[in-house]
Amino acid sequence: MKNYSGVMVFVEQKNKEIHRVSYELLGKARELADQINEEVVCCLCGPSEIDANELIYRGADKVFHVQDEEIFGNPEVMTYVENIVKIIEEKKPEICLFGATSFGRSIAPRVAATLKCGLTADCTGLAIDEEDMKLVQIRPAFSENILAHIKSQYLPQMATVRYKEFDEAKRDESKTGEIINFSSVKIKNNPIEVLEEITEEVFNITDARVVVSAGKGLKSPEDFKMIEELAAVLGGVVGSSRPLVEDGFISKAHQVGYSGNRVKPNLYIACGISGAPQHQAGMKEADMILAINSDPSAPIFNIADYGIVGDIYEIVPQMIEKIKNKKA
Amino acid sequence: MRIIVLMKQVPDMEKVKFDREKGVIDRKSAGTEINPFDLNALEAAVQIKETRGAEVVAVCMGPPSAEVALKEAISRGADRGILLSDRKFGGSDVKATAYTLAAGIKAIGEYDLVFAGIQTVDGDTGQVGAEVAQFLDIPHIYFVEKIVEANEESVTVVTDIWDGVYVKKMKLPGLVTVTKDINSPRLPAFKDKMKSRKAVIPAWGMDELAEFLDETETGRKGSATMVKKIEVPKAVHRKGLLWRDNMDTALNEFMDILVDKKVIEVE
Ligand SMILES: Cc1cc2nc3c(=O)[nH]c(=O)nc-3n(C[C@H](O)[C@H](O)[C@H](O)COP(=O)(O)OP(=O)(O)OC[C@H]3O[C@@H](n4cnc5c(N)ncnc54)[C@H](O)[C@@H]3O)c2cc1C
Ligand SMILES: Cc1cc2nc3c(=O)[nH]c(=O)nc-3n(C[C@H](O)[C@H](O)[C@H](O)COP(=O)(O)OP(=O)(O)OC[C@H]3O[C@@H](n4cnc5c(N)ncnc54)[C@H](O)[C@@H]3O)c2cc1C
């Protein structure tokens, strides 16, 4: 008997709603588990009301549900780490996957350090090596310029996995599995206190089908109106390069790129954006890219399917008119 | 109050070359710089020092040549720099790096706050901060974009996490990693640059850290992951149909594409 067995997915939830990355991980976990003939298990920390059956329908054989009505209602790292570590120590999974969301990336390293195992960051590929049946973890590094293939020397083999990289596991209500409830561990004298959630604008650029972004080619914050209008007629949302966020033209939630959001829309329109590698890191995987830039040598044209060499102040308004006419 | 800032020396990403055939990174092709996010971490520390007084100590693990990064840190407001350098530290993954940095911090003695960048532009894991915190047995807060208040007892910060923006208060000692949004690092003044050139940077190796670090916990031996292979993917190139003049025709053609791809639904 092997000591360690199973592929564990850490299920992220907020306000009892399961983050979609967890379903993506379940899809991948099933594939890996089938290859090594093991089970798919979930570690879910959250209130008892969350329907853990949903995870079974998405392919989990077992769900370890650490129940607490209160403590998992905040992104409080120490509490989550303590509870996850307890489950991993008890259940000893061979592979352990976390979504590489902001929360996942801040708890997983602490879990790994507690268990003294390795952790591969922000993976975009996972496969089983047929020779030694170990997990090959593939991840971009060097500001997305290279892909590294990484293996863990210790168990569990642990990784965070990028959101929107894999397809969600299909839902099938006829699937069955086991739900095992656990009581939570509470930290005494927790050094961290979550004082409040400042609810900013509820804006999510990562799920948009169309993103129209502006860069330094835009001269004033008011000019975002035309970008917004173009986005609106296309049923999309507005994005931005970093400098406009720094200049206060638009909020950070709209920033696309290495230190902003990664988007994968059906259509990405870059207006007056030069196409620096840090910007490309956030949008180069869009299905279709249109660039509008007055400089024909702008690097953005190298990664665009379509390019228009011209002034955004002429092109964008004309384009809005044409789309309106088409739809009329 | 003593604040420690973790700073990594990284290759200049604009210049570094990648050899696709051999699958190697030619680090020699580029100069080096301080990891950009670590300049934000240092600036945050220096701002606290300016408002309430603190000693700021920059710590870097790297080859002897990484000394220049620490001199730059001093020119930007750090009081001193400590280099953790030893052949035996070579080949460290995150776990071994964090263990070694934690040993370096313990060797410094008392401290209140540790700052780190959210990620580096080379290894790019964003994991070192939290692992250092775990090895020091202190709490951490990630993705900090604003410091509301800092004193000897606690820090109160704004953090962008869990699809939300939260205010958190942490008892010290503790560790914070910062994003680029926290501040705009100032450039060093000429006179500080000149002064920092003369600064003496102590280099601590296995011997100096012996009390806190075992050989089996650092370098390749202390690592839990191995990079088996590096692939340099082809730069994405797309069809690149470029319209240069006659914008009206260009836009009409593009409209047809949008309709064809069902981006615009036409009845
Ligand atoms: C660590 C790090 C992280 C970073 N993270 C990000 C990130 O997440 N996202 C990001 O975007 N950047 C990021 N950057 C910055 C990045 O390197 C570039 O500086 C930035 O993307 C440039 O923005 P831009 O294209 O809007 O501006 P510029 O490079 O100044 O380009 C403006 C473009 O507009 C064109 N133009 C000007 N006027 C017009 C007009 N009237 N009509 C048409 N075209 C016009 C110009 O020809 C030019 O190509 C980061 C940098 C670092 C070091
Ligand atoms: C292509 C490639 C991929 C890799 N992938 C992994 C992986 O998935 N998992 C893994 O365990 N290791 C990995 N490594 C090894 C890892 O890059 C090194 O261990 C590195 O020393 C630290 O990680 P980082 O650069 O990702 O730092 P990050 O975790 O991104 O750094 C965060 C912050 O920690 C501080 N910091 C980091 N390093 C130092 C330092 N040397 N001195 C002072 N402060 C520092 C800085 O404040 C920095 O901003 C990889 C290496 C390569 C070359």
XYZ file of C-alpha atoms and ligand atoms in Angstrom:
701
model
C 0.000 0.000 0.000
C 1.224 3.423 -0.918
C 1.265 5.980 1.840
C 0.005 8.786 -0.300
C -2.901 8.388 -2.667
C -5.459 10.475 -4.527
C -5.665 13.788 -6.327
C -6.961 16.516 -4.028
C -8.562 19.740 -5.201
C -8.811 22.663 -2.823
C -12.268 24.128 -3.443
C -12.399 27.906 -3.144
C -15.688 29.479 -2.060
C -16.842 32.979 -1.230
C -20.294 33.669 0.208
C -21.108 29.990 -0.309
C -20.460 30.263 -4.000
C -17.843 27.938 -5.433
C -15.172 29.585 -7.590
C -15.267 28.244 -11.149
C -11.551 27.467 -11.091
C -12.449 24.625 -8.722
C -14.550 23.001 -11.457
C -11.682 23.404 -13.903
C -9.352 21.713 -11.431
C -11.856 18.889 -10.963
C -11.819 18.251 -14.715
C -8.049 18.029 -14.777
C -7.883 16.080 -11.509
C -10.166 13.389 -12.964
C -7.858 12.967 -15.958
C -4.759 12.668 -13.779
C -6.419 10.378 -11.239
C -7.580 7.993 -13.973
C -4.046 7.751 -15.271
C -2.627 6.771 -11.895
C -5.702 4.792 -10.865
C -6.548 6.846 -7.852
C -9.461 8.821 -6.473
C -10.381 12.467 -6.871
C -11.009 14.130 -3.529
C -11.963 17.672 -2.549
C -11.085 19.791 0.436
C -13.889 22.291 0.977
C -13.757 24.819 3.811
C -17.029 26.649 4.317
C -20.454 26.779 5.942
C -22.586 23.636 6.136
C -25.124 25.110 3.713
C -22.847 24.787 0.710
C -24.066 21.897 -1.357
C -21.061 19.609 -1.556
C -23.022 17.343 -3.921
C -22.195 19.801 -6.668
C -18.568 18.650 -6.384
C -19.628 15.023 -6.673
C -21.621 15.865 -9.829
C -18.436 17.400 -11.176
C -16.469 14.215 -10.671
C -15.196 14.069 -7.087
C -15.212 10.621 -5.435
C -15.011 12.112 -1.964
C -15.512 15.540 -0.461
C -13.912 16.459 2.860
C -16.089 19.293 4.047
C -14.620 21.301 6.909
C -17.716 22.998 8.257
C -17.849 26.323 10.006
C -20.537 28.963 9.750
C -18.196 31.835 10.492
C -14.474 31.567 10.122
C -14.410 30.818 6.389
C -16.388 33.949 5.573
C -13.226 36.033 5.318
C -10.049 35.619 3.284
C -8.133 34.938 6.469
C -5.033 33.052 5.508
C -3.937 31.612 8.854
C -7.317 30.002 9.518
C -7.579 28.403 6.101
C -3.987 27.136 6.178
C -4.434 25.499 9.552
C -7.557 23.639 8.407
C -6.205 22.586 5.013
C -2.968 21.303 6.535
C -4.955 19.161 8.942
C -6.907 17.537 6.103
C -3.794 16.930 3.994
C -1.908 15.404 6.927
C -4.784 13.089 7.651
C -5.737 12.136 4.099
C -2.285 12.179 2.486
C -3.131 12.914 -1.147
C -0.404 12.197 -3.701
C -1.241 15.298 -5.743
C -2.740 18.506 -4.417
C -4.093 21.317 -6.613
C -5.066 24.890 -5.733
C -6.530 27.503 -8.087
C -3.931 30.205 -8.752
C -6.369 32.931 -7.738
C -5.133 35.713 -5.476
C -6.413 33.760 -2.488
C -5.048 30.407 -3.662
C -1.646 31.926 -4.271
C -1.505 33.360 -0.799
C -2.500 30.206 1.086
C -0.818 27.441 -0.957
C 2.810 28.486 -0.218
C 2.077 28.573 3.483
C 0.506 25.124 3.319
C 3.535 23.829 1.386
C 6.016 25.384 3.814
C 4.161 23.865 6.776
C 4.301 20.423 5.174
C 7.873 21.011 3.889
C 6.867 19.928 0.401
C 7.408 21.641 -2.950
C 4.983 23.937 -4.705
C 4.869 24.794 -8.382
C 3.360 28.167 -9.170
C 0.644 29.189 -11.573
C 0.730 26.108 -13.818
C -0.761 26.128 -17.296
C -0.159 22.437 -17.973
C -0.222 19.222 -15.908
C 0.590 15.714 -17.092
C 1.654 12.342 -15.738
C 5.105 11.162 -16.793
C 4.531 7.632 -18.135
C 7.939 6.478 -16.932
C 7.794 7.227 -13.232
C 4.075 8.115 -12.967
C 5.019 11.452 -11.409
C 3.332 14.757 -12.063
C 4.950 17.060 -14.621
C 3.988 20.633 -13.846
C 4.333 23.125 -16.671
C 4.445 26.832 -15.974
C 5.395 30.079 -17.630
C 8.225 32.085 -16.013
C 10.582 34.915 -16.873
C 7.660 37.242 -17.461
C 5.959 34.611 -19.653
C 8.947 34.194 -21.986
C 9.602 30.544 -21.175
C 7.784 27.400 -20.079
C 9.412 25.368 -17.319
C 8.701 21.662 -16.723
C 8.891 21.024 -13.010
C 8.752 17.920 -10.848
C 8.317 17.650 -7.107
C 10.753 15.635 -5.022
C 8.418 15.139 -2.090
C 4.788 14.220 -1.545
C 2.245 15.575 -1.945
C 3.115 17.007 -5.352
C 1.550 20.409 -4.996
C 0.724 23.117 -7.524
C -1.341 26.215 -8.053
C -3.089 26.214 -11.427
C -4.061 29.214 -13.521
C -7.736 30.103 -13.854
C -9.305 29.633 -17.320
C -6.582 27.312 -18.474
C -8.580 24.064 -18.427
C -12.186 23.228 -19.270
C -14.647 22.841 -16.435
C -15.598 19.293 -15.482
C -18.992 18.404 -16.950
C -21.854 18.270 -14.513
C -23.659 14.959 -14.195
C -26.290 14.523 -11.505
C -26.205 10.755 -11.744
C -22.696 10.631 -10.320
C -22.304 9.446 -6.749
C -19.678 9.894 -4.094
C -19.119 10.333 -0.418
C -19.298 13.539 1.626
C -17.408 13.481 4.905
C -17.861 16.353 7.327
C -15.133 17.670 9.589
C -15.263 20.199 12.358
C -13.044 23.234 12.017
C -9.938 24.267 13.906
C -10.079 27.803 15.241
C -6.944 29.821 15.844
C -6.628 31.330 19.288
C -5.394 34.931 19.397
C -5.277 35.187 15.640
C -2.709 37.903 14.827
C -4.738 38.937 11.776
C -8.062 40.666 11.947
C -10.137 41.330 8.829
C -11.671 44.722 9.540
C -13.898 45.233 6.534
C -14.487 44.512 2.896
C -14.471 47.691 0.895
C -16.828 46.817 -1.885
C -15.496 48.477 -4.950
C -17.269 48.551 -8.247
C -18.411 45.054 -9.068
C -16.603 44.696 -12.318
C -15.127 41.539 -13.723
C -13.095 41.833 -16.863
C -11.954 38.212 -16.961
C -15.293 36.792 -18.055
C -16.050 39.334 -20.809
C -16.533 38.111 -24.384
C -15.312 41.377 -25.885
C -12.711 43.694 -24.362
C -11.927 47.100 -25.858
C -8.769 48.531 -24.301
C -7.109 51.907 -24.522
C -3.493 52.892 -23.957
C -1.338 55.983 -23.910
C -2.747 56.914 -27.311
C -5.732 58.203 -25.327
C -5.193 61.834 -24.382
C -7.640 62.508 -21.556
C -9.877 60.552 -19.165
C -12.995 61.961 -20.878
C -11.936 60.234 -24.081
C -12.711 56.910 -22.441
C -16.315 57.719 -23.433
C -15.677 56.690 -27.002
C -13.900 53.513 -25.866
C -16.863 52.741 -23.614
C -19.254 53.317 -26.460
C -17.354 50.980 -28.754
C -17.323 48.362 -26.003
C -21.049 48.855 -25.441
C -22.084 48.411 -29.086
C -20.027 45.218 -29.163
C -21.555 43.973 -25.912
C -18.181 44.123 -24.222
C -16.282 45.879 -21.467
C -13.459 48.412 -21.247
C -9.864 47.491 -20.538
C -6.718 49.545 -20.203
C -2.938 49.430 -20.325
C -1.091 50.103 -17.105
C -0.022 53.743 -17.621
C -3.640 54.947 -17.821
C -4.380 53.226 -14.521
C -1.323 54.880 -13.006
C -2.476 58.256 -14.310
C -5.854 57.707 -12.672
C -7.878 57.611 -15.916
C -9.545 54.365 -14.884
C -9.530 51.907 -11.988
C -7.162 49.012 -11.533
C -9.931 46.468 -12.137
C -9.673 47.369 -15.838
C -5.929 46.877 -16.196
C -4.854 44.132 -18.582
C -1.395 42.610 -18.337
C 1.262 41.005 -16.252
C 0.495 42.998 -13.128
C -3.195 43.352 -13.940
C -5.797 40.940 -15.297
C -5.398 38.149 -17.822
C -8.219 38.072 -20.344
C -9.174 35.560 -23.013
C -12.141 37.135 -24.820
C -13.466 36.240 -28.269
C -12.372 39.690 -29.422
C -9.760 42.060 -28.006
C -9.397 45.529 -29.477
C -6.236 47.450 -28.537
C -6.596 51.188 -29.163
C -3.396 53.223 -28.947
C -1.488 50.488 -27.117
C 2.115 49.797 -28.159
C 2.055 46.125 -27.142
C 4.805 45.882 -24.502
C 5.505 42.292 -23.373
C 3.870 43.071 -20.026
C 0.671 44.084 -21.786
C 0.783 41.091 -24.122
C 1.034 38.773 -21.117
C -2.559 39.659 -20.293
C -4.211 39.457 -23.702
C -2.226 37.431 -26.207
C -4.505 34.433 -25.776
C -7.608 36.239 -27.002
C -9.324 34.378 -29.859
C -9.116 37.411 -32.127
C -7.104 40.594 -31.754
C -7.569 43.907 -33.563
C -4.984 46.646 -33.036
C -5.492 50.280 -33.903
C -2.293 52.300 -33.738
C -0.852 55.246 -35.662
C 2.633 53.737 -35.673
C 2.936 50.893 -38.227
C 5.986 49.525 -36.403
C 4.177 49.158 -33.037
C 4.858 45.647 -31.632
C 1.147 45.108 -30.996
C 0.725 44.467 -34.736
C 2.956 41.366 -34.438
C 0.420 39.620 -32.286
C -2.739 41.043 -33.866
C -4.909 39.159 -36.360
C -5.999 42.473 -37.800
C -4.386 45.860 -37.660
C -5.469 49.319 -38.645
C -2.734 51.925 -38.974
C -4.462 55.131 -38.027
C -5.580 57.624 -35.427
C -7.932 56.196 -32.801
C -9.759 59.525 -32.665
C -10.816 58.982 -36.291
C -11.160 55.202 -36.396
C -13.067 54.521 -33.183
C -16.004 56.902 -33.846
C -16.323 55.613 -37.416
C -16.293 52.071 -36.192
C -19.047 52.777 -33.670
C -21.203 54.230 -36.468
C -20.614 51.265 -38.733
C -21.483 48.754 -36.037
C -24.669 50.645 -35.216
C -25.618 50.648 -38.893
C -24.930 46.951 -39.215
C -27.094 46.161 -36.221
C -29.901 48.498 -37.243
C 11.202 49.763 14.928
C 13.161 47.574 12.524
C 11.913 46.833 9.038
C 13.437 44.177 6.802
C 13.030 44.370 3.043
C 13.646 41.288 0.901
C 15.161 42.270 -2.414
C 16.143 40.019 -5.287
C 18.511 40.845 -8.092
C 17.009 39.810 -11.441
C 18.098 40.001 -15.085
C 16.932 43.027 -17.028
C 13.909 41.525 -18.810
C 14.125 43.914 -21.735
C 17.529 42.542 -22.659
C 17.620 38.927 -21.574
C 17.754 36.416 -24.435
C 16.206 32.993 -24.652
C 17.753 30.248 -26.748
C 14.873 28.299 -28.216
C 16.943 25.410 -29.588
C 18.929 24.701 -26.456
C 16.082 25.623 -24.145
C 18.255 27.844 -21.996
C 18.101 31.340 -20.617
C 21.190 33.367 -21.420
C 21.394 35.440 -18.270
C 24.756 36.852 -19.303
C 23.138 38.556 -22.256
C 21.464 41.043 -19.941
C 22.447 43.369 -17.170
C 20.853 43.035 -13.780
C 18.455 45.157 -11.820
C 16.491 45.033 -8.605
C 13.221 43.162 -9.061
C 10.789 46.021 -9.833
C 8.245 45.016 -7.166
C 10.987 45.023 -4.516
C 11.561 48.724 -5.191
C 7.931 49.241 -4.169
C 8.572 47.179 -1.036
C 11.605 49.321 -0.182
C 9.744 52.564 -0.852
C 6.948 51.439 1.499
C 9.514 50.739 4.221
C 11.296 54.055 3.699
C 7.996 55.924 3.937
C 7.315 54.362 7.334
C 10.837 55.279 8.393
C 10.227 58.876 7.340
C 6.975 59.235 9.215
C 7.815 57.514 12.482
C 11.444 56.477 12.428
C 12.703 52.964 11.791
C 15.812 51.133 10.745
C 15.442 49.665 7.258
C 17.584 46.615 6.476
C 17.677 45.242 2.925
C 18.386 41.520 2.591
C 19.277 39.743 -0.633
C 20.244 36.169 -1.312
C 22.404 35.869 -4.388
C 25.915 35.668 -5.828
C 28.632 38.029 -4.529
C 27.925 40.370 -7.450
C 24.428 40.995 -6.070
C 26.124 43.386 -3.664
C 25.371 46.193 -6.141
C 21.651 45.654 -5.649
C 22.077 46.247 -1.920
C 24.158 49.359 -2.527
C 21.364 50.633 -4.711
C 18.928 49.843 -1.897
C 21.022 51.987 0.433
C 21.003 54.835 -2.089
C 17.211 54.551 -2.066
C 16.895 54.846 1.675
C 17.847 51.545 3.328
C 20.149 51.974 6.333
C 22.143 48.859 5.586
C 22.206 45.783 3.417
C 23.035 42.153 4.085
C 23.951 39.711 1.358
C 23.302 36.005 1.903
C 25.806 34.313 -0.325
C 27.366 30.874 -0.420
C 27.958 28.265 -3.095
C 25.853 25.956 -0.982
C 22.816 28.217 -1.486
C 22.978 27.688 -5.259
C 20.075 25.972 -7.025
C 17.578 26.768 -4.293
C 13.883 26.466 -5.103
C 11.299 28.518 -3.228
C 11.395 26.340 -0.126
C 15.193 26.462 0.170
C 15.305 30.169 -0.713
C 12.688 30.987 1.895
C 14.421 28.847 4.499
C 17.721 30.604 3.866
C 16.153 34.072 3.923
C 14.361 33.197 7.167
C 17.702 32.106 8.660
C 19.236 35.424 7.557
C 16.417 37.345 9.225
C 16.797 35.359 12.444
C 20.514 36.118 12.400
C 19.772 39.856 12.216
C 17.935 39.572 15.514
C 14.867 41.553 16.490
C 12.548 42.870 13.788
C 8.991 44.155 13.529
C 7.957 44.103 9.915
C 9.185 42.253 6.824
C 8.403 43.566 3.344
C 8.677 41.582 0.117
C 7.553 42.035 -3.472
C 4.508 40.139 -4.661
C 6.527 38.309 -7.301
C 9.780 38.455 -9.235
C 10.056 38.966 -12.976
C 12.289 35.881 -13.390
C 11.286 32.924 -11.166
C 7.907 34.608 -10.928
C 6.368 32.227 -8.377
C 5.171 34.788 -5.836
C 5.672 32.145 -3.161
C 8.795 33.243 -1.304
C 7.017 35.784 0.935
C 4.476 33.399 2.445
C 7.046 30.629 2.896
C 9.461 32.977 4.681
C 6.592 33.983 6.977
C 5.786 30.350 7.747
C 9.443 29.527 8.486
C 9.636 32.553 10.803
C 6.315 31.542 12.320
C 4.824 34.993 11.766
C 1.568 35.932 9.946
C 1.524 37.337 6.411
C -0.710 39.480 4.237
C -0.380 39.323 0.444
C -1.258 41.781 -2.344
C -1.035 44.883 -0.201
C -1.781 48.044 -2.150
C -1.971 50.563 0.670
C -0.658 50.969 4.186
C -3.231 52.713 6.318
C -1.236 52.710 9.512
C 1.968 51.203 10.851
C 3.439 51.213 14.350
C 5.434 48.925 16.620
C 2.377 46.875 17.525
C 0.555 46.410 14.251
C 0.019 47.352 10.611
C -3.314 48.085 8.988
C -3.369 47.575 5.240
C -5.629 47.445 2.213
C -5.303 44.229 0.230
C -6.732 43.151 -3.082
C -7.706 39.510 -2.609
C -10.576 37.012 -2.948
C -12.267 39.069 -5.677
C -12.558 41.949 -3.266
C -10.707 44.697 -1.476
C -10.219 44.175 2.259
C -8.815 46.100 5.183
C -6.759 43.884 7.463
C -4.912 44.529 10.665
C -1.945 42.400 11.616
C -0.113 42.177 14.935
C 3.646 42.412 14.533
C 6.015 40.837 13.817
C 4.492 40.038 10.442
C 5.225 39.961 6.719
C 3.606 41.930 3.943
C 4.001 41.564 0.168
C 3.241 44.595 -1.952
C 1.900 45.166 -5.454
C 3.023 47.862 -7.864
C 0.044 49.989 -6.857
C 1.276 50.748 -3.379
C 3.529 53.641 -4.440
C 5.886 54.989 -7.089
C 9.454 54.401 -5.969
C 11.549 57.573 -5.939
C 14.823 57.760 -7.790
C 17.896 58.011 -5.579
C 19.457 61.450 -5.166
C 22.893 61.875 -6.688
C 24.611 62.414 -3.354
C 23.021 59.301 -1.873
C 24.144 57.323 -4.876
C 27.718 58.449 -4.366
C 27.571 57.751 -0.638
C 26.161 54.275 -1.118
C 29.120 53.279 -3.259
C 31.280 53.301 -0.178
C 28.851 51.278 1.905
C 30.222 48.009 3.210
C 27.889 45.086 2.597
C 28.457 42.104 4.898
C 28.135 38.752 3.132
C 26.838 35.921 5.265
C 27.353 32.311 4.225
C 26.820 28.901 5.851
C 29.264 29.747 8.646
C 27.544 32.958 9.680
C 24.097 31.341 9.521
C 25.123 28.048 11.146
C 22.983 28.659 14.198
C 19.825 28.920 12.082
C 20.514 26.920 8.954
C 21.527 23.362 8.178
C 23.143 22.399 4.871
C 20.299 20.023 4.149
C 17.803 22.890 4.227
C 19.333 25.101 1.562
C 20.503 24.910 -2.047
C 19.750 21.928 -4.218
C 19.715 19.597 -1.199
C 17.076 21.642 0.555
C 14.874 22.015 -2.507
C 11.585 20.223 -3.012
C 11.098 20.968 -6.711
C 13.323 20.524 -9.748
C 13.191 22.333 -13.057
C 13.527 19.406 -15.474
C 13.312 21.245 -18.730
C 12.868 24.701 -20.136
C 10.954 25.358 -23.318
C 11.118 28.648 -25.144
C 7.811 28.817 -26.969
C 7.679 30.595 -30.300
C 6.522 34.140 -29.940
C 2.864 34.160 -30.896
C 2.513 35.499 -34.357
C -0.815 36.041 -35.926
C -2.055 36.413 -39.464
C -1.554 40.109 -39.225
C -3.712 41.558 -41.943
C -2.790 45.231 -41.872
C -4.861 48.062 -43.311
C -2.829 51.189 -43.847
C -5.022 53.472 -45.897
C -8.556 53.850 -47.027
C -10.056 53.483 -43.594
C -13.578 53.214 -44.904
C -12.842 50.034 -46.825
C -10.785 48.735 -43.897
C -13.664 49.208 -41.504
C -16.186 47.673 -43.901
C -13.991 44.611 -44.281
C -13.599 44.349 -40.552
C -17.379 44.612 -40.084
C -17.802 41.609 -42.371
C -15.326 39.680 -40.237
C -17.218 40.583 -37.056
C -20.472 39.400 -38.587
C -18.828 36.277 -39.950
C -17.374 35.432 -36.522
C -20.743 36.200 -34.921
C -19.325 38.945 -32.733
C -22.089 41.136 -34.100
C -25.435 39.473 -34.509
C -27.331 40.699 -37.535
C -30.980 39.827 -37.975
C 6.959 44.871 -13.598
C 6.127 45.542 -14.655
C 4.776 45.209 -14.760
C 3.969 45.823 -15.752
N 2.659 45.438 -15.860
C 1.895 45.950 -16.879
C 0.539 45.525 -17.058
O -0.013 44.717 -16.285
N -0.165 46.050 -18.094
C 0.375 46.968 -18.975
O -0.328 47.386 -19.901
N 1.641 47.395 -18.797
C 2.423 46.925 -17.783
N 3.699 47.386 -17.616
C 4.130 48.557 -18.440
C 4.558 48.170 -19.845
O 5.932 47.842 -19.838
C 4.356 49.352 -20.814
O 5.048 50.479 -20.326
C 2.893 49.722 -21.034
O 2.135 48.581 -21.374
C 2.755 50.751 -22.150
O 1.428 51.182 -22.252
P 0.849 51.777 -23.585
O 0.965 50.792 -24.674
O -0.503 52.284 -23.270
O 1.759 53.072 -23.816
P 2.893 53.350 -24.880
O 3.908 52.297 -24.886
O 3.319 54.752 -24.647
O 2.131 53.259 -26.257
C 1.192 54.180 -26.740
C 0.889 53.786 -28.172
O -0.162 54.580 -28.658
C 0.089 54.937 -30.004
N -0.654 56.178 -30.253
C -0.432 57.413 -29.752
N -1.389 58.266 -30.164
C -2.236 57.562 -30.943
C -3.430 57.891 -31.656
N -3.966 59.117 -31.621
N -4.021 56.906 -32.363
C -3.503 55.656 -32.399
N -2.411 55.306 -31.744
C -1.778 56.240 -31.016
C 1.588 55.065 -30.079
O 2.029 54.831 -31.412
C 2.064 53.965 -29.131
O 2.289 52.761 -29.820
C 4.516 46.804 -16.635
C 5.876 47.131 -16.511
C 6.677 46.524 -15.541
C 8.125 46.899 -15.455
C 11.960 28.837 -14.872
C 11.932 28.641 -13.407
C 10.760 28.226 -12.785
C 10.731 28.015 -11.397
N 9.576 27.555 -10.827
C 9.579 27.247 -9.492
C 8.426 26.706 -8.869
O 7.373 26.562 -9.486
N 8.496 26.386 -7.547
C 9.639 26.571 -6.813
O 9.662 26.244 -5.629
N 10.741 27.119 -7.367
C 10.733 27.461 -8.692
N 11.854 28.008 -9.257
C 12.977 28.404 -8.390
C 12.733 29.847 -7.848
O 12.608 30.737 -8.920
C 13.866 30.276 -6.994
O 13.810 29.540 -5.851
C 13.943 31.718 -6.590
O 15.094 31.816 -5.761
C 12.819 32.304 -5.749
O 11.643 32.327 -6.346
P 11.018 33.556 -7.161
O 12.032 34.194 -7.998
O 9.863 32.951 -7.823
O 10.556 34.582 -6.044
P 9.078 35.136 -5.710
O 8.399 34.223 -4.788
O 8.359 35.513 -6.953
O 9.518 36.451 -4.931
C 8.663 37.183 -4.084
C 9.481 38.122 -3.266
O 10.340 37.406 -2.376
C 11.575 38.103 -2.222
N 12.673 37.294 -2.738
C 12.623 36.271 -3.609
N 13.852 35.775 -3.851
C 14.709 36.510 -3.109
C 16.122 36.511 -2.925
N 16.912 35.635 -3.572
N 16.661 37.414 -2.095
C 15.892 38.323 -1.449
N 14.557 38.378 -1.581
C 13.967 37.486 -2.395
C 11.433 39.394 -2.996
O 10.935 40.388 -2.144
C 10.412 39.029 -4.049
O 9.729 40.136 -4.580
C 11.891 28.239 -10.631
C 13.046 28.702 -11.262
C 13.094 28.887 -12.627
C 14.361 29.347 -13.263
